[in-house]
PDB file of C-alpha atoms in Angstrom:
ATOM      1  CA  ASP A  76      -3.638  21.324 -59.425  1.00 88.00           C
ATOM      2  CA  ILE A  77      -0.306  22.435 -58.022  1.00 93.00           C
ATOM      3  CA  GLN A  78      -0.188  25.984 -56.704  1.00 96.00           C
ATOM      4  CA  MET A  79       3.079  27.930 -56.559  1.00 98.00           C
ATOM      5  CA  THR A  80       3.418  30.716 -54.005  1.00 98.00           C
ATOM      6  CA  GLN A  81       6.318  33.148 -54.095  1.00 98.00           C
ATOM      7  CA  SER A  82       7.393  35.493 -51.359  1.00 98.00           C
ATOM      8  CA  PRO A  83       7.804  38.326 -51.110  1.00 97.00           C
ATOM      9  CA  SER A  84       5.735  39.808 -53.940  1.00 98.00           C
ATOM     10  CA  SER A  85       8.186  42.674 -54.125  1.00 97.00           C
ATOM     11  CA  LEU A  86      11.328  43.838 -52.413  1.00 97.00           C
ATOM     12  CA  SER A  87      13.637  46.821 -52.437  1.00 97.00           C
ATOM     13  CA  ALA A  88      17.374  46.327 -52.264  1.00 97.00           C
ATOM     14  CA  TYR A  89      20.691  48.082 -52.817  1.00 97.00           C
ATOM     15  CA  VAL A  90      23.315  47.118 -55.331  1.00 97.00           C
ATOM     16  CA  GLY A  91      25.567  44.637 -53.570  1.00 97.00           C
ATOM     17  CA  ASP A  92      22.852  43.231 -51.321  1.00 97.00           C
ATOM     18  CA  ARG A  93      22.210  39.519 -50.955  1.00 98.00           C
ATOM     19  CA  VAL A  94      18.667  38.827 -52.108  1.00 98.00           C
ATOM     20  CA  THR A  95      16.591  35.727 -51.392  1.00 98.00           C
ATOM     21  CA  ILE A  96      13.259  34.836 -52.969  1.00 98.00           C
ATOM     22  CA  THR A  97      11.266  31.829 -51.870  1.00 98.00           C
ATOM     23  CA  CYS A  98       8.809  29.642 -53.728  1.00 98.00           C
ATOM     24  CA  ARG A  99       6.515  27.100 -52.129  1.00 98.00           C
ATOM     25  CA  ALA A 100       4.659  24.360 -53.970  1.00 98.00           C
ATOM     26  CA  SER A 101       1.309  23.086 -52.739  1.00 97.00           C
ATOM     27  CA  GLN A 102       2.554  19.512 -53.105  1.00 97.00           C
ATOM     28  CA  ASN A 103       5.816  17.660 -53.558  1.00 97.00           C
ATOM     29  CA  ILE A 104       7.407  18.478 -56.916  1.00 97.00           C
ATOM     30  CA  GLY A 105      10.780  16.895 -56.262  1.00 97.00           C
ATOM     31  CA  SER A 106      13.380  19.077 -57.961  1.00 97.00           C
ATOM     32  CA  TRP A 107      11.214  19.954 -60.938  1.00 97.00           C
ATOM     33  CA  LEU A 108      11.502  23.691 -60.495  1.00 98.00           C
ATOM     34  CA  ALA A 109      12.841  26.517 -62.645  1.00 98.00           C
ATOM     35  CA  TRP A 110      13.500  30.200 -62.035  1.00 98.00           C
ATOM     36  CA  TYR A 111      13.142  32.939 -64.642  1.00 98.00           C
ATOM     37  CA  GLN A 112      14.029  36.607 -64.827  1.00 98.00           C
ATOM     38  CA  GLN A 113      11.832  38.985 -66.776  1.00 98.00           C
ATOM     39  CA  LYS A 114      12.412  42.621 -67.631  1.00 98.00           C
ATOM     40  CA  PRO A 115       9.667  44.961 -68.880  1.00 96.00           C
ATOM     41  CA  GLY A 116       8.669  44.297 -72.465  1.00 96.00           C
ATOM     42  CA  LYS A 117      10.920  41.246 -72.734  1.00 97.00           C
ATOM     43  CA  ALA A 118      10.417  37.507 -72.726  1.00 98.00           C
ATOM     44  CA  PRO A 119      11.372  35.587 -69.599  1.00 98.00           C
ATOM     45  CA  LYS A 120      14.931  34.321 -69.349  1.00 98.00           C
ATOM     46  CA  LEU A 121      15.723  30.967 -67.762  1.00 98.00           C
ATOM     47  CA  LEU A 122      18.145  31.249 -64.836  1.00 98.00           C
ATOM     48  CA  ILE A 123      17.926  27.976 -62.927  1.00 98.00           C
ATOM     49  CA  TYR A 124      16.403  24.583 -63.707  1.00 97.00           C
ATOM     50  CA  LYS A 125      16.028  21.377 -61.782  1.00 97.00           C
ATOM     51  CA  ALA A 126      15.998  23.548 -58.656  1.00 98.00           C
ATOM     52  CA  SER A 127      19.728  24.224 -58.585  1.00 98.00           C
ATOM     53  CA  SER A 128      21.254  23.849 -62.057  1.00 97.00           C
ATOM     54  CA  LEU A 129      22.556  27.114 -63.453  1.00 98.00           C
ATOM     55  CA  GLU A 130      21.584  27.811 -67.052  1.00 97.00           C
ATOM     56  CA  SER A 131      24.518  28.307 -69.391  1.00 95.00           C
ATOM     57  CA  GLY A 132      25.631  31.929 -69.541  1.00 97.00           C
ATOM     58  CA  VAL A 133      23.888  32.978 -66.336  1.00 98.00           C
ATOM     59  CA  PRO A 134      26.193  34.678 -63.817  1.00 98.00           C
ATOM     60  CA  SER A 135      27.268  32.580 -60.858  1.00 98.00           C
ATOM     61  CA  ARG A 136      25.829  35.110 -58.406  1.00 98.00           C
ATOM     62  CA  PHE A 137      22.496  33.404 -59.091  1.00 98.00           C
ATOM     63  CA  SER A 138      21.864  30.147 -57.270  1.00 98.00           C
ATOM     64  CA  GLY A 139      18.911  27.936 -56.500  1.00 98.00           C
ATOM     65  CA  SER A 140      18.221  25.441 -53.763  1.00 98.00           C
ATOM     66  CA  GLY A 141      15.480  23.299 -52.304  1.00 98.00           C
ATOM     67  CA  SER A 142      13.442  20.220 -53.067  1.00 98.00           C
ATOM     68  CA  GLY A 143      10.017  18.867 -52.367  1.00 97.00           C
ATOM     69  CA  THR A 144       7.877  21.909 -51.619  1.00 98.00           C
ATOM     70  CA  ASP A 145      10.279  24.676 -50.576  1.00 98.00           C
ATOM     71  CA  PHE A 146      12.697  26.408 -52.889  1.00 98.00           C
ATOM     72  CA  THR A 147      14.951  29.460 -52.857  1.00 98.00           C
ATOM     73  CA  LEU A 148      16.532  31.715 -55.451  1.00 98.00           C
ATOM     74  CA  THR A 149      19.518  33.671 -54.139  1.00 98.00           C
ATOM     75  CA  ILE A 150      21.362  36.547 -55.755  1.00 98.00           C
ATOM     76  CA  SER A 151      24.606  36.782 -53.818  1.00 98.00           C
ATOM     77  CA  SER A 152      25.449  40.371 -54.723  1.00 97.00           C
ATOM     78  CA  LEU A 153      22.744  42.301 -56.512  1.00 97.00           C
ATOM     79  CA  GLN A 154      23.904  44.062 -59.662  1.00 97.00           C
ATOM     80  CA  PRO A 155      22.206  46.919 -61.553  1.00 96.00           C
ATOM     81  CA  ASP A 156      21.178  44.503 -64.321  1.00 96.00           C
ATOM     82  CA  ASP A 157      19.333  42.298 -61.801  1.00 97.00           C
ATOM     83  CA  PHE A 158      16.453  44.674 -61.097  1.00 95.00           C
ATOM     84  CA  ALA A 159      13.616  42.734 -62.663  1.00 98.00           C
ATOM     85  CA  THR A 160      10.746  40.402 -61.861  1.00 98.00           C
ATOM     86  CA  TYR A 161      11.503  36.793 -60.974  1.00 98.00           C
ATOM     87  CA  TYR A 162       9.210  33.805 -61.414  1.00 98.00           C
ATOM     88  CA  CYS A 163       9.405  30.240 -60.252  1.00 98.00           C
ATOM     89  CA  GLN A 164       7.800  27.503 -62.374  1.00 98.00           C
ATOM     90  CA  GLU A 165       7.068  23.893 -61.539  1.00 97.00           C
ATOM     91  CA  TYR A 166       7.185  21.240 -64.215  1.00 94.00           C
ATOM     92  CA  SER A 167       6.110  18.266 -62.211  1.00 92.00           C
ATOM     93  CA  SER A 168       2.747  18.534 -63.892  1.00 85.00           C
ATOM     94  CA  ALA A 169       1.242  21.614 -65.532  1.00 86.00           C
ATOM     95  CA  ARG A 170       4.150  24.066 -65.707  1.00 92.00           C
ATOM     96  CA  THR A 171       2.559  26.423 -63.200  1.00 95.00           C
ATOM     97  CA  PHE A 172       4.256  29.732 -62.464  1.00 97.00           C
ATOM     98  CA  GLY A 173       4.422  31.569 -59.199  1.00 98.00           C
ATOM     99  CA  GLN A 174       2.934  35.049 -59.098  1.00 98.00           C
ATOM    100  CA  GLY A 175       6.313  36.766 -59.403  1.00 98.00           C
ATOM    101  CA  THR A 176       8.656  38.811 -57.217  1.00 98.00           C
ATOM    102  CA  LYS A 177       9.594  42.296 -58.327  1.00 98.00           C
ATOM    103  CA  VAL A 178      13.079  43.378 -57.251  1.00 98.00           C
ATOM    104  CA  GLU A 179      13.354  47.164 -57.138  1.00 96.00           C
ATOM    105  CA  VAL A 180      16.046  49.696 -56.369  1.00 89.00           C
ATOM    106  CA  LYS A 181      16.125  50.907 -52.768  1.00 90.00           C
TER     107      LYS A 181
ATOM    108  CA  GLU B 366      21.015  29.836 -83.054  1.00 96.00           C
ATOM    109  CA  VAL B 367      17.636  28.881 -81.677  1.00 97.00           C
ATOM    110  CA  GLN B 368      14.903  31.277 -82.752  1.00 98.00           C
ATOM    111  CA  LEU B 369      11.200  31.340 -82.057  1.00 98.00           C
ATOM    112  CA  VAL B 370       9.124  33.972 -83.823  1.00 98.00           C
ATOM    113  CA  GLU B 371       5.454  34.444 -83.015  1.00 98.00           C
ATOM    114  CA  SER B 372       2.947  36.061 -85.332  1.00 98.00           C
ATOM    115  CA  GLY B 373      -0.790  36.423 -85.743  1.00 97.00           C
ATOM    116  CA  GLY B 374      -1.665  38.663 -82.835  1.00 97.00           C
ATOM    117  CA  GLY B 375      -3.805  41.752 -83.127  1.00 97.00           C
ATOM    118  CA  LEU B 376      -7.097  43.362 -82.214  1.00 98.00           C
ATOM    119  CA  VAL B 377     -10.165  41.128 -82.277  1.00 98.00           C
ATOM    120  CA  GLN B 378     -13.720  41.612 -81.087  1.00 98.00           C
ATOM    121  CA  PRO B 379     -15.155  39.543 -78.252  1.00 98.00           C
ATOM    122  CA  GLY B 380     -16.368  36.241 -79.626  1.00 97.00           C
ATOM    123  CA  GLY B 381     -13.907  36.342 -82.483  1.00 98.00           C
ATOM    124  CA  SER B 382     -11.060  34.032 -83.434  1.00 98.00           C
ATOM    125  CA  LEU B 383      -7.333  34.288 -84.029  1.00 98.00           C
ATOM    126  CA  ARG B 384      -4.647  31.816 -84.988  1.00 98.00           C
ATOM    127  CA  LEU B 385      -1.212  32.404 -83.557  1.00 98.00           C
ATOM    128  CA  SER B 386       1.854  30.929 -85.196  1.00 98.00           C
ATOM    129  CA  CYS B 387       5.350  30.319 -83.919  1.00 98.00           C
ATOM    130  CA  ALA B 388       8.113  29.697 -86.441  1.00 98.00           C
ATOM    131  CA  ALA B 389      11.024  27.731 -85.043  1.00 98.00           C
ATOM    132  CA  SER B 390      14.585  27.523 -86.330  1.00 98.00           C
ATOM    133  CA  GLY B 391      18.027  26.549 -85.147  1.00 98.00           C
ATOM    134  CA  PHE B 392      17.030  23.201 -83.652  1.00 97.00           C
ATOM    135  CA  THR B 393      15.269  19.973 -84.589  1.00 97.00           C
ATOM    136  CA  PHE B 394      11.715  21.081 -83.953  1.00 97.00           C
ATOM    137  CA  SER B 395      10.216  17.589 -84.012  1.00 95.00           C
ATOM    138  CA  HIS B 396      12.415  16.557 -81.083  1.00 95.00           C
ATOM    139  CA  TYR B 397      10.839  18.954 -78.614  1.00 96.00           C
ATOM    140  CA  TRP B 398       7.573  19.550 -76.883  1.00 95.00           C
ATOM    141  CA  MET B 399       6.384  23.143 -77.258  1.00 96.00           C
ATOM    142  CA  THR B 400       4.382  25.350 -74.885  1.00 96.00           C
ATOM    143  CA  TRP B 401       2.286  28.504 -75.139  1.00 97.00           C
ATOM    144  CA  VAL B 402       2.507  30.937 -72.217  1.00 98.00           C
ATOM    145  CA  ARG B 403       0.583  34.179 -71.908  1.00 98.00           C
ATOM    146  CA  GLN B 404       0.911  37.311 -69.828  1.00 98.00           C
ATOM    147  CA  ALA B 405      -1.960  39.713 -69.325  1.00 98.00           C
ATOM    148  CA  PRO B 406      -1.023  43.396 -69.039  1.00 97.00           C
ATOM    149  CA  GLY B 407       0.713  44.016 -65.725  1.00 96.00           C
ATOM    150  CA  LYS B 408       0.180  40.410 -64.621  1.00 97.00           C
ATOM    151  CA  GLY B 409       2.233  37.269 -64.221  1.00 97.00           C
ATOM    152  CA  LEU B 410       2.985  34.351 -66.513  1.00 98.00           C
ATOM    153  CA  GLU B 411       0.383  31.682 -67.242  1.00 97.00           C
ATOM    154  CA  SER B 412       1.128  28.414 -69.048  1.00 95.00           C
ATOM    155  CA  LEU B 413      -1.717  27.611 -71.411  1.00 95.00           C
ATOM    156  CA  ALA B 414      -0.915  24.386 -73.191  1.00 94.00           C
ATOM    157  CA  THR B 415       1.864  22.042 -74.224  1.00 94.00           C
ATOM    158  CA  VAL B 416       2.022  19.907 -77.343  1.00 94.00           C
ATOM    159  CA  LYS B 417       4.129  16.782 -77.454  1.00 93.00           C
ATOM    160  CA  ALA B 418       6.317  15.860 -80.404  1.00 89.00           C
ATOM    161  CA  ASP B 419       3.596  13.595 -81.796  1.00 88.00           C
ATOM    162  CA  GLY B 420       1.032  16.392 -81.732  1.00 90.00           C
ATOM    163  CA  SER B 421      -0.950  15.391 -78.681  1.00 87.00           C
ATOM    164  CA  GLY B 422      -1.782  18.357 -76.522  1.00 85.00           C
ATOM    165  CA  ALA B 423      -2.336  19.093 -72.852  1.00 85.00           C
ATOM    166  CA  TYR B 424      -4.180  22.154 -71.608  1.00 81.00           C
ATOM    167  CA  PHE B 425      -3.429  23.742 -68.254  1.00 84.00           C
ATOM    168  CA  VAL B 426      -5.954  26.513 -67.908  1.00 86.00           C
ATOM    169  CA  GLU B 427      -9.601  25.610 -67.381  1.00 86.00           C
ATOM    170  CA  SER B 428     -10.836  28.794 -69.009  1.00 87.00           C
ATOM    171  CA  VAL B 429      -9.247  27.975 -72.394  1.00 92.00           C
ATOM    172  CA  LYS B 430     -10.260  24.324 -72.606  1.00 92.00           C
ATOM    173  CA  GLY B 431     -12.692  23.886 -75.467  1.00 92.00           C
ATOM    174  CA  ARG B 432     -11.851  27.315 -76.884  1.00 95.00           C
ATOM    175  CA  PHE B 433      -8.109  27.097 -77.636  1.00 95.00           C
ATOM    176  CA  THR B 434      -6.363  24.378 -79.617  1.00 94.00           C
ATOM    177  CA  ILE B 435      -2.626  23.838 -79.687  1.00 95.00           C
ATOM    178  CA  SER B 436      -1.128  22.114 -82.700  1.00 95.00           C
ATOM    179  CA  ARG B 437       2.103  21.758 -84.604  1.00 96.00           C
ATOM    180  CA  ASP B 438       3.423  21.034 -88.079  1.00 96.00           C
ATOM    181  CA  ASN B 439       6.782  19.326 -87.777  1.00 96.00           C
ATOM    182  CA  ALA B 440       7.332  19.538 -91.526  1.00 96.00           C
ATOM    183  CA  GLN B 441       7.020  23.325 -91.328  1.00 97.00           C
ATOM    184  CA  ASP B 442       8.791  23.693 -87.946  1.00 97.00           C
ATOM    185  CA  SER B 443       5.770  25.566 -86.729  1.00 98.00           C
ATOM    186  CA  LEU B 444       3.592  25.737 -83.641  1.00 97.00           C
ATOM    187  CA  TYR B 445       0.055  27.070 -83.612  1.00 97.00           C
ATOM    188  CA  LEU B 446      -2.586  28.236 -81.180  1.00 97.00           C
ATOM    189  CA  GLN B 447      -6.114  28.462 -82.538  1.00 97.00           C
ATOM    190  CA  MET B 448      -8.138  30.728 -80.287  1.00 97.00           C
ATOM    191  CA  ASN B 449     -11.921  30.817 -80.596  1.00 97.00           C
ATOM    192  CA  SER B 450     -14.681  32.562 -78.653  1.00 97.00           C
ATOM    193  CA  LEU B 451     -12.211  35.135 -77.432  1.00 98.00           C
ATOM    194  CA  ARG B 452     -12.977  37.118 -74.302  1.00 97.00           C
ATOM    195  CA  ALA B 453     -11.664  40.394 -72.917  1.00 97.00           C
ATOM    196  CA  GLU B 454      -9.734  38.422 -70.295  1.00 97.00           C
ATOM    197  CA  ASP B 455      -7.755  36.693 -73.060  1.00 97.00           C
ATOM    198  CA  THR B 456      -6.016  40.010 -73.763  1.00 98.00           C
ATOM    199  CA  ALA B 457      -2.331  39.277 -73.246  1.00 98.00           C
ATOM    200  CA  VAL B 458       1.064  38.848 -74.795  1.00 98.00           C
ATOM    201  CA  TYR B 459       1.332  35.262 -76.004  1.00 98.00           C
ATOM    202  CA  TYR B 460       4.725  33.573 -75.981  1.00 98.00           C
ATOM    203  CA  CYS B 461       5.794  30.290 -77.483  1.00 98.00           C
ATOM    204  CA  ALA B 462       8.559  28.447 -75.692  1.00 98.00           C
ATOM    205  CA  ARG B 463      10.641  25.352 -76.303  1.00 97.00           C
ATOM    206  CA  ASP B 464       9.839  22.725 -73.735  1.00 94.00           C
ATOM    207  CA  VAL B 465      11.364  19.358 -72.945  1.00 91.00           C
ATOM    208  CA  ALA B 466      13.264  17.255 -75.460  1.00 90.00           C
ATOM    209  CA  VAL B 467      11.765  13.905 -76.396  1.00 89.00           C
ATOM    210  CA  GLY B 468      13.195  11.116 -74.292  1.00 86.00           C
ATOM    211  CA  THR B 469      14.393  13.417 -71.528  1.00 86.00           C
ATOM    212  CA  SER B 470      12.872  14.642 -68.297  1.00 85.00           C
ATOM    213  CA  GLY B 471      12.092  18.239 -67.627  1.00 86.00           C
ATOM    214  CA  GLY B 472       9.822  21.104 -68.517  1.00 88.00           C
ATOM    215  CA  GLN B 473      11.979  24.136 -68.081  1.00 93.00           C
ATOM    216  CA  MET B 474      11.772  26.509 -71.027  1.00 95.00           C
ATOM    217  CA  HIS B 475      15.220  27.458 -72.266  1.00 95.00           C
ATOM    218  CA  TYR B 476      14.070  29.426 -75.286  1.00 97.00           C
ATOM    219  CA  TRP B 477      11.208  31.863 -75.779  1.00 98.00           C
ATOM    220  CA  GLY B 478       9.863  33.934 -78.613  1.00 98.00           C
ATOM    221  CA  GLN B 479       9.462  37.691 -78.357  1.00 97.00           C
ATOM    222  CA  GLY B 480       5.717  37.423 -77.887  1.00 98.00           C
ATOM    223  CA  THR B 481       2.705  38.594 -79.846  1.00 98.00           C
ATOM    224  CA  LEU B 482       0.014  40.837 -78.396  1.00 98.00           C
ATOM    225  CA  VAL B 483      -3.615  39.808 -78.568  1.00 98.00           C
ATOM    226  CA  THR B 484      -6.174  42.454 -77.671  1.00 98.00           C
ATOM    227  CA  VAL B 485      -9.808  41.449 -77.322  1.00 98.00           C
ATOM    228  CA  SER B 486     -12.002  44.516 -77.373  1.00 97.00           C
ATOM    229  CA  SER B 487     -14.997  45.975 -79.127  1.00 95.00           C
TER     230      SER B 487
END
């Protein structure tokens, strides 16, 4: 089974900060990786798929990169609406999610 | 507009059963795989099972194999999750999500329902 490990588990940041979240797969998943944003009490929202493709309607401050086992989600300038929990998900095999990264106000 | 609406959650005693439903609209349901994802209170997301367009299912979590069954009715544009022998650790919000389109590659979930809460407790 593929394991997905995100880091950090949580972070504190100011509005306007550049934020980077990493996701590591336990084996090569090519570019079969998605990123989601989830706010309390809401369903996850797809941000990025195929490692770097921006979902329609998602602000361009979100970007994804990486391939193989190491991936990154970057928020170029953190906005008030971006405080949430972020998950990576592989779909090379079993659609496994990372454990999540909570982005909080500093 | 794509819509996914889950129903069937509620309070059930340990050892009991529930059947979750997910009503789909706004897209050609039979052209997509569908996935159930759950989230225990205060925890992360866990993919449970995916059903292909032809109804064949794949289960991702060892603890639900043999207890949960994913199925679909393409004529009714509906997805189901039959849950038997429920345990306290199955307490979670259960989401249905639209998975990959038939004939394409992928597995990202563009659309999700609002979720239905299942509570297993005596």
